[in-house]
PDB file of C-alpha atoms in Angstrom:
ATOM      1  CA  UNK A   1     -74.201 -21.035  64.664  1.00  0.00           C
ATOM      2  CA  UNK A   2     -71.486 -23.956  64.797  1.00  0.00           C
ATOM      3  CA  UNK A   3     -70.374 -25.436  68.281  1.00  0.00           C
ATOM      4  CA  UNK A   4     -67.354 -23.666  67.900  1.00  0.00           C
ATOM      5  CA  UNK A   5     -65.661 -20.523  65.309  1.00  0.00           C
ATOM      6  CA  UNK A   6     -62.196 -21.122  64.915  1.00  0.00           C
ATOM      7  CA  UNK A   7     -61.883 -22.519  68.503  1.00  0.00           C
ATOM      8  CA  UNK A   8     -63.951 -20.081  70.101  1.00  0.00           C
ATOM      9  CA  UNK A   9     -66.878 -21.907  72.014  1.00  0.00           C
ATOM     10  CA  UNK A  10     -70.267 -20.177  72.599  1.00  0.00           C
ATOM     11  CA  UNK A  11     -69.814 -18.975  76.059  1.00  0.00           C
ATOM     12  CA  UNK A  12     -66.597 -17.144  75.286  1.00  0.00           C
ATOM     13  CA  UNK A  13     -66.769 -13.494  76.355  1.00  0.00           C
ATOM     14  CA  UNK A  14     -65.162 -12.466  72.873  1.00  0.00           C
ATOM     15  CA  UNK A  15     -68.552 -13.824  71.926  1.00  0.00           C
ATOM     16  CA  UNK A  16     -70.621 -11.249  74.233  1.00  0.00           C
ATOM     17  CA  UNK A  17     -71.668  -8.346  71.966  1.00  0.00           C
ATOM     18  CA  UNK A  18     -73.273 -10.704  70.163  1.00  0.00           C
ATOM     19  CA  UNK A  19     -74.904 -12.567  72.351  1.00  0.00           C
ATOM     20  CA  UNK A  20     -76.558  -9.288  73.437  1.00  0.00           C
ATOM     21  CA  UNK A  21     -77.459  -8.490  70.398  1.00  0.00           C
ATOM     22  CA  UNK A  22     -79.129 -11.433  69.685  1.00  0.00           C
ATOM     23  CA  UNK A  23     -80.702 -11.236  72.689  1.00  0.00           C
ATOM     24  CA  UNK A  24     -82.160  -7.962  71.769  1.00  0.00           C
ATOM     25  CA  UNK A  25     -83.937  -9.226  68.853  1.00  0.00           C
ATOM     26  CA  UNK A  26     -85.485 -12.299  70.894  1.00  0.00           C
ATOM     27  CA  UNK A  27     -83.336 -14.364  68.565  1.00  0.00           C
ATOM     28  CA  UNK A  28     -84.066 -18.357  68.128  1.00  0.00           C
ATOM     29  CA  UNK A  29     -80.309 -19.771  67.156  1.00  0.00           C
ATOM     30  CA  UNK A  30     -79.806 -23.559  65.773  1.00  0.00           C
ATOM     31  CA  UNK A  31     -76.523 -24.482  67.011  1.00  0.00           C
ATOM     32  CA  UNK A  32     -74.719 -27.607  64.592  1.00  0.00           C
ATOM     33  CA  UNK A  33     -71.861 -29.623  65.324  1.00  0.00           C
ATOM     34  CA  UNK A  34     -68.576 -28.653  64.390  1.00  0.00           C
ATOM     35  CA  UNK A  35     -64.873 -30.518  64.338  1.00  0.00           C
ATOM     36  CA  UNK A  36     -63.205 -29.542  67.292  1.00  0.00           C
ATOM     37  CA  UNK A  37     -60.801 -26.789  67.625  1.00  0.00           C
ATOM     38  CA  UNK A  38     -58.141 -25.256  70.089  1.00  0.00           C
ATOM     39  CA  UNK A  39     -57.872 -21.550  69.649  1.00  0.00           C
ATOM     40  CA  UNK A  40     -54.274 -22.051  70.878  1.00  0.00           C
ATOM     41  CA  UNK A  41     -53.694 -24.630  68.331  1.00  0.00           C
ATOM     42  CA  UNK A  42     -55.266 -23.133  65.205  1.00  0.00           C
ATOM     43  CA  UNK A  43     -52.936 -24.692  62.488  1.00  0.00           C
ATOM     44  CA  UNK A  44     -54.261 -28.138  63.800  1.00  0.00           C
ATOM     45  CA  UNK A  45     -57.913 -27.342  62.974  1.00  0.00           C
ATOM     46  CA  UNK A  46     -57.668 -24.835  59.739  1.00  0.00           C
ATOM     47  CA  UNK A  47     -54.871 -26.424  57.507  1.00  0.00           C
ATOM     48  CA  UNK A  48     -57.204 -26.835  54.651  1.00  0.00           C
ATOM     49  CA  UNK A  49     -60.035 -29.187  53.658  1.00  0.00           C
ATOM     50  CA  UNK A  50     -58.532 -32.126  55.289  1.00  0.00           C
ATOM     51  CA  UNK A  51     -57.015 -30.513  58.599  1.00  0.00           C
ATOM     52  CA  UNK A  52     -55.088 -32.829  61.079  1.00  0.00           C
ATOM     53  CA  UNK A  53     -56.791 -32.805  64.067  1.00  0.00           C
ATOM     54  CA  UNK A  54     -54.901 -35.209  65.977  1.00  0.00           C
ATOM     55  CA  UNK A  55     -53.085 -32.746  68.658  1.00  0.00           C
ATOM     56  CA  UNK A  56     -56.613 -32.063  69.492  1.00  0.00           C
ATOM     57  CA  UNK A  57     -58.631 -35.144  68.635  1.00  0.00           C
ATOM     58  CA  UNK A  58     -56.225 -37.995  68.441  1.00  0.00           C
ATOM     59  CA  UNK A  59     -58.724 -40.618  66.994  1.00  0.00           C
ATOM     60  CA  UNK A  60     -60.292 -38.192  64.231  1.00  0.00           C
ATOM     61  CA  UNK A  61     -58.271 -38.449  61.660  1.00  0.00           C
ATOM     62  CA  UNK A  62     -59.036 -42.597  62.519  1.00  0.00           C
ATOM     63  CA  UNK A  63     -62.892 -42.331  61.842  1.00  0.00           C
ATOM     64  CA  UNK A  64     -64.753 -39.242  60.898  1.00  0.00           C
ATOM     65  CA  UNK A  65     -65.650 -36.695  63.370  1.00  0.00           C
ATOM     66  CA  UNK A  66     -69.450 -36.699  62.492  1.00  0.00           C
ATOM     67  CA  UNK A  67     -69.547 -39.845  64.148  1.00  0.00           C
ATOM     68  CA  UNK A  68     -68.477 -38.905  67.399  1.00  0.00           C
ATOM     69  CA  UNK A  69     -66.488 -35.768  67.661  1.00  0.00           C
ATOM     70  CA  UNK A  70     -69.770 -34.255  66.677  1.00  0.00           C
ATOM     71  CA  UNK A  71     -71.725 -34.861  69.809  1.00  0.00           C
ATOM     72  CA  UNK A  72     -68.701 -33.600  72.201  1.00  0.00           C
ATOM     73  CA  UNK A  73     -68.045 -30.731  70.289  1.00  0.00           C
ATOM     74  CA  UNK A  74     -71.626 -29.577  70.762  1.00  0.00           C
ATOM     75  CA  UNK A  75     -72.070 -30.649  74.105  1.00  0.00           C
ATOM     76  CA  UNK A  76     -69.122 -28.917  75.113  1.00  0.00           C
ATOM     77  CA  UNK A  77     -70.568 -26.077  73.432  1.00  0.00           C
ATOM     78  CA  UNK A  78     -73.964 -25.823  75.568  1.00  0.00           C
ATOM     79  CA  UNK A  79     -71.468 -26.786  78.770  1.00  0.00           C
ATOM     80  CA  UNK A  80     -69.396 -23.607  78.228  1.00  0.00           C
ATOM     81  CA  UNK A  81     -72.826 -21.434  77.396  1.00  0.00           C
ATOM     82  CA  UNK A  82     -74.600 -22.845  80.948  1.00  0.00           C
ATOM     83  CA  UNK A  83     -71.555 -22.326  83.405  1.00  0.00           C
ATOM     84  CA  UNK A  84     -69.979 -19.366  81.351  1.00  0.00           C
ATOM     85  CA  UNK A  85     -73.558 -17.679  82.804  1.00  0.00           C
ATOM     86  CA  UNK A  86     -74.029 -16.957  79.588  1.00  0.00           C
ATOM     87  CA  UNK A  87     -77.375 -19.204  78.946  1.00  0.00           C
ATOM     88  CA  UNK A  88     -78.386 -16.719  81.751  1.00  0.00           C
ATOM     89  CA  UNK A  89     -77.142 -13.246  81.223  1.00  0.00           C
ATOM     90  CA  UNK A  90     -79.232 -13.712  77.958  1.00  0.00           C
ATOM     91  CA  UNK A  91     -82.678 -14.758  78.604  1.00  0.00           C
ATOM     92  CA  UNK A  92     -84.089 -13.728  75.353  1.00  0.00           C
ATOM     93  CA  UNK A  93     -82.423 -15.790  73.402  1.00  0.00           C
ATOM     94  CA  UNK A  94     -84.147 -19.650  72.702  1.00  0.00           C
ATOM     95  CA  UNK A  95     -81.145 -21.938  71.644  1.00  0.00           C
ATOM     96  CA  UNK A  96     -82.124 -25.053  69.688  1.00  0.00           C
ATOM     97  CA  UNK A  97     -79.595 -28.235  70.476  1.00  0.00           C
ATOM     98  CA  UNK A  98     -79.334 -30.715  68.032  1.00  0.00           C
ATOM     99  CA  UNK A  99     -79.684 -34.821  68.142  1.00  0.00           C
ATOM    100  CA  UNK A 100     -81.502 -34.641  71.264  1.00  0.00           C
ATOM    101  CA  UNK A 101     -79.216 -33.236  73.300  1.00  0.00           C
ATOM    102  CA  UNK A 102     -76.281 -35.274  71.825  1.00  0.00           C
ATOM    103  CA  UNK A 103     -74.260 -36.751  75.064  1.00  0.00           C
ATOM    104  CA  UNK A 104     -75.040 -33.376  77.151  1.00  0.00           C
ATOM    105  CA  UNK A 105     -77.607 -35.217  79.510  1.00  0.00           C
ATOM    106  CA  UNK A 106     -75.552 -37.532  80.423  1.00  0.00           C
ATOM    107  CA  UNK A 107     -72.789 -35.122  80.758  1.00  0.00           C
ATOM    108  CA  UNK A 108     -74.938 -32.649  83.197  1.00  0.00           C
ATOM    109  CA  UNK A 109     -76.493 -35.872  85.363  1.00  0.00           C
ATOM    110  CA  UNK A 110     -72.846 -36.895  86.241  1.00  0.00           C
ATOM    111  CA  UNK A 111     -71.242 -33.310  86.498  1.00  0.00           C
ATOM    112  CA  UNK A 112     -74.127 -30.498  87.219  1.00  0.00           C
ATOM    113  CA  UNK A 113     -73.721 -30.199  90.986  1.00  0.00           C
ATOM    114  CA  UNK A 114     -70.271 -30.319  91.051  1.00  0.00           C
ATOM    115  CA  UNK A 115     -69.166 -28.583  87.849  1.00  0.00           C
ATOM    116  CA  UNK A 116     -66.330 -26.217  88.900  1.00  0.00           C
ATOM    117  CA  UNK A 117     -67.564 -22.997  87.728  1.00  0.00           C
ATOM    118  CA  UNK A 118     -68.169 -19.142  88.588  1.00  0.00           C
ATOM    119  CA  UNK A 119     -71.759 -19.358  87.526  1.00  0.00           C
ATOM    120  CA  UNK A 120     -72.707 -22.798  89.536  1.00  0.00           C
ATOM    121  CA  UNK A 121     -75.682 -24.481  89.166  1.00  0.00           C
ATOM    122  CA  UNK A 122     -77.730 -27.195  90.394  1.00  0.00           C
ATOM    123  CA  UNK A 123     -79.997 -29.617  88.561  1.00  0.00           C
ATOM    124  CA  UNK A 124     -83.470 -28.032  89.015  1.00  0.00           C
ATOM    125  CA  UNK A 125     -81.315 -24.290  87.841  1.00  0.00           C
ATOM    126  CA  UNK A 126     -80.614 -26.275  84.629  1.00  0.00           C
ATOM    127  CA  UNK A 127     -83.970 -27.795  84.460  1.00  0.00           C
ATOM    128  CA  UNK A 128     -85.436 -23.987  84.635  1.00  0.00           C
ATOM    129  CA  UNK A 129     -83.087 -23.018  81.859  1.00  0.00           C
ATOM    130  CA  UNK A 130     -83.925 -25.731  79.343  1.00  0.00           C
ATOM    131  CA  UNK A 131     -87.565 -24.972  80.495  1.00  0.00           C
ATOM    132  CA  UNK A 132     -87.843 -21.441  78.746  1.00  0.00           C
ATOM    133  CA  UNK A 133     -84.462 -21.246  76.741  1.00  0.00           C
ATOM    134  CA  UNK A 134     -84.058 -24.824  74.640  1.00  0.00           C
ATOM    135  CA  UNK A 135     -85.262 -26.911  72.316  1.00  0.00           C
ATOM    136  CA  UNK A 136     -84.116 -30.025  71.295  1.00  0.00           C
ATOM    137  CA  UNK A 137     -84.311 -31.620  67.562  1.00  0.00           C
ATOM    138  CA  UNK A 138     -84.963 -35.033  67.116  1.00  0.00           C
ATOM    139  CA  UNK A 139     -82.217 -35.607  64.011  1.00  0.00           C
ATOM    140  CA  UNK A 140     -79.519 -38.178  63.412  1.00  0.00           C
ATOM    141  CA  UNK A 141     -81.687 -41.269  64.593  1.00  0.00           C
ATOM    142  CA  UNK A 142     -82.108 -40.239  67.874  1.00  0.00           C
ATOM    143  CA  UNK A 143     -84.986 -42.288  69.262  1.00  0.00           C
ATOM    144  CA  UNK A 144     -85.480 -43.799  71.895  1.00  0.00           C
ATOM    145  CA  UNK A 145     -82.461 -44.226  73.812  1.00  0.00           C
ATOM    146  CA  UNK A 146     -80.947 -40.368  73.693  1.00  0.00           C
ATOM    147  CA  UNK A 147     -84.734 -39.000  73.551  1.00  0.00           C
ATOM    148  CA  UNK A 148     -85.484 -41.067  76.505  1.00  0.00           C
ATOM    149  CA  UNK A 149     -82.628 -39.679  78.586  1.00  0.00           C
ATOM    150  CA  UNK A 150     -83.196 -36.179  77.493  1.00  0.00           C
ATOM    151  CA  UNK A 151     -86.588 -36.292  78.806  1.00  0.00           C
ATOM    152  CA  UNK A 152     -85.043 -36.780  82.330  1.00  0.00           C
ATOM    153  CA  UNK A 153     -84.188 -33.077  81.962  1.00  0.00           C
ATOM    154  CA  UNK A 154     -87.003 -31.373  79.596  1.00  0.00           C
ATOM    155  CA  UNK A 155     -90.536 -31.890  79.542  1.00  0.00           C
ATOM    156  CA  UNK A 156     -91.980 -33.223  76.135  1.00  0.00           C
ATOM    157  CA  UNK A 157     -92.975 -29.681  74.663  1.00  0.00           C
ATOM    158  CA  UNK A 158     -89.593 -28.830  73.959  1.00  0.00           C
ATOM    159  CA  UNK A 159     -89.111 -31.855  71.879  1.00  0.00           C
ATOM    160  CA  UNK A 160     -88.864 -30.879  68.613  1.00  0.00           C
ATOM    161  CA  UNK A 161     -88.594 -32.299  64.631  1.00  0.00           C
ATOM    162  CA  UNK A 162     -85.240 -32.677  62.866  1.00  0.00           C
ATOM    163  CA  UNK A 163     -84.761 -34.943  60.477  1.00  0.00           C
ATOM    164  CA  UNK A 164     -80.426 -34.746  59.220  1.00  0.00           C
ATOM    165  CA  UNK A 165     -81.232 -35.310  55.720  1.00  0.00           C
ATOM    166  CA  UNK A 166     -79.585 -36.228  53.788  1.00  0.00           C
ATOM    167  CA  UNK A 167     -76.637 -37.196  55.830  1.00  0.00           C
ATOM    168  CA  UNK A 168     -78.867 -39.957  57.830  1.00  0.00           C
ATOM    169  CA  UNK A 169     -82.049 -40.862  55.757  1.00  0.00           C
ATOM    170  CA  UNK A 170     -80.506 -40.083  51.937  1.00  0.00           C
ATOM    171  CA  UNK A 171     -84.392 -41.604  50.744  1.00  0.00           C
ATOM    172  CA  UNK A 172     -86.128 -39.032  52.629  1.00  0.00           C
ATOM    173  CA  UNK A 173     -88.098 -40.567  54.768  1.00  0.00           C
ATOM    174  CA  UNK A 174     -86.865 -39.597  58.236  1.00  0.00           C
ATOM    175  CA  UNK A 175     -90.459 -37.999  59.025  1.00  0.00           C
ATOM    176  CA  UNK A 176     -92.175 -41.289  58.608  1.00  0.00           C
ATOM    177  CA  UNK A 177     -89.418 -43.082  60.053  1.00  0.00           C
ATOM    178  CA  UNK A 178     -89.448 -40.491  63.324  1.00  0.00           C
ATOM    179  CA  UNK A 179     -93.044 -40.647  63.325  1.00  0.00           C
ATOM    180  CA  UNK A 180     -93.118 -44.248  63.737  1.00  0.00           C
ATOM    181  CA  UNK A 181     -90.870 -44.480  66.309  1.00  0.00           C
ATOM    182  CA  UNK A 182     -92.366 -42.091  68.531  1.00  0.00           C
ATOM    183  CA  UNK A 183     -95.581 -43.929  67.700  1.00  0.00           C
ATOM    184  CA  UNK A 184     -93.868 -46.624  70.359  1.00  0.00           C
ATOM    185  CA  UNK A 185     -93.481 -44.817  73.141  1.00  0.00           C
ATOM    186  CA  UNK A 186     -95.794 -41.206  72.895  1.00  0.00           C
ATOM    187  CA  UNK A 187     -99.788 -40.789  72.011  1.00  0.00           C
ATOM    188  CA  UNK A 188    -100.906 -39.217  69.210  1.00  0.00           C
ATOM    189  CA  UNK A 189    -101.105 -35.884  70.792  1.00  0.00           C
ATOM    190  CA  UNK A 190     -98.033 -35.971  72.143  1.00  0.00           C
ATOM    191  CA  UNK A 191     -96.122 -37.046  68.961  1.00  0.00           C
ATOM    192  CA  UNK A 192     -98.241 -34.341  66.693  1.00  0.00           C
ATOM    193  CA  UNK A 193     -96.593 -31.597  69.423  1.00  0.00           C
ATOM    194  CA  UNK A 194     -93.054 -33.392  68.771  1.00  0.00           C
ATOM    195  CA  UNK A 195     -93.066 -33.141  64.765  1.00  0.00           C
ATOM    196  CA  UNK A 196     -95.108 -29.902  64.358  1.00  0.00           C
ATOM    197  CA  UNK A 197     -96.628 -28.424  67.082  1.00  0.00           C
ATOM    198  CA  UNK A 198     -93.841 -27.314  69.428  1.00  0.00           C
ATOM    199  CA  UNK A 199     -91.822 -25.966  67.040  1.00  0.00           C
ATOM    200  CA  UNK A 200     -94.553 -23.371  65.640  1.00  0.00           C
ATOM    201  CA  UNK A 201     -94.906 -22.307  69.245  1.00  0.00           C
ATOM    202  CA  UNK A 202     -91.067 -21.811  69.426  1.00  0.00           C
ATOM    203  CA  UNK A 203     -91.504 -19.527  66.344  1.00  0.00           C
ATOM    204  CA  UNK A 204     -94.616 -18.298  67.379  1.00  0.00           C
ATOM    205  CA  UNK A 205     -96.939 -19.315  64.254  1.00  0.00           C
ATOM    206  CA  UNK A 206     -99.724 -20.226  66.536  1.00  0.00           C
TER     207      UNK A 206
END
């Protein structure tokens, strides 16, 4: 799924029916990045290839939205599924966020506990959810500094592989590049778990 379908964001109730669905089929969904839209405002975001998106992003048509539009539009994505109750009302469902988490951690360690909302929660709630419903991928040159945040919030087994090819290693070598990274900071085990072995337990291979 994209962050967002024509302006509608993933904890939308229009959304619900298939949510549950999903749900009933224990369904493992990669959410990507999307430009960001206004449902109210839907000329601004579907005029074509080249839509002008500055009534709802003034600075993208400035510099492209992949380089930063990206991460907000998918963290405010996984905001609206967590305090929508959505994340939830749907426990069956495993959601995988991209780019570590884009800026969502730092998002949820200024705003969790006071996040106006009619499905509040606290840190540890979050911590629980992201325990047993996420995974986070690794893509878009996202070690250390956004993996090392993110792992204020998730333990290391829900670390997972992504690599963004070809948009950020065109050669193809963002699994050696990754690897070595990780190498800095993680032992072997734990890196091994990180580009293979947590995601086959997430689609239950082993």
């Amino acid at each position: 799924m994209l962050s967002n379908h024509h302006g509608v964001y993933l904890g939308d109730p229009i959304l619900a029916p298939v949510l549950h669905h999903l749900n009933s089929r224990n369904a493992t969904i990669f959410v990507h990045p999307a430009d960001p839209c206004n449902k109210y405002l839907l000329d601004s975001c579907l005029s074509g290839d080249h839509p002008d998106l500055r009534a709802i992003a003034p600075l993208a048509n400035k510099y492209l939205p992949s380089q930063y539009e990206y991460f907000f539009d998918s963290s405010r994505s996984f905001i609206d599924l967590l305090f929508s109750g959505a994340v939830a009302s749907y426990p069956h469902i495993t959601w995988i966020v991209s780019h570590a988490g884009l800026v969502l951690p730092n998002l949820l360690t200024c705003s969790a506990i006071r996040f106006p909302s009619d499905h509040p929660l606290g840190v540890e709630e979050i911590k629980v959810l992201f325990s047993k419903q996420f995974f986070f991928d690794l893509a878009g040159a996202s070690v250390p500094n956004q993996l090392l945040d993110l792992l204020r919030w998730v333990g290391k087994d829900r670390i997972i592989y992504g690599s963004d090819t070809p948009w950020i290693n065109p050669n193809g070598t963002a699994l050696l590049d990754t690897a070595a990274e990780l190498a800095k900071f993680f032992g072997k085990e734990d890196v091994d778990a990180m580009l293979g072995g947590n995601a086959a337990k997430m689609l239950r291979l082993n």
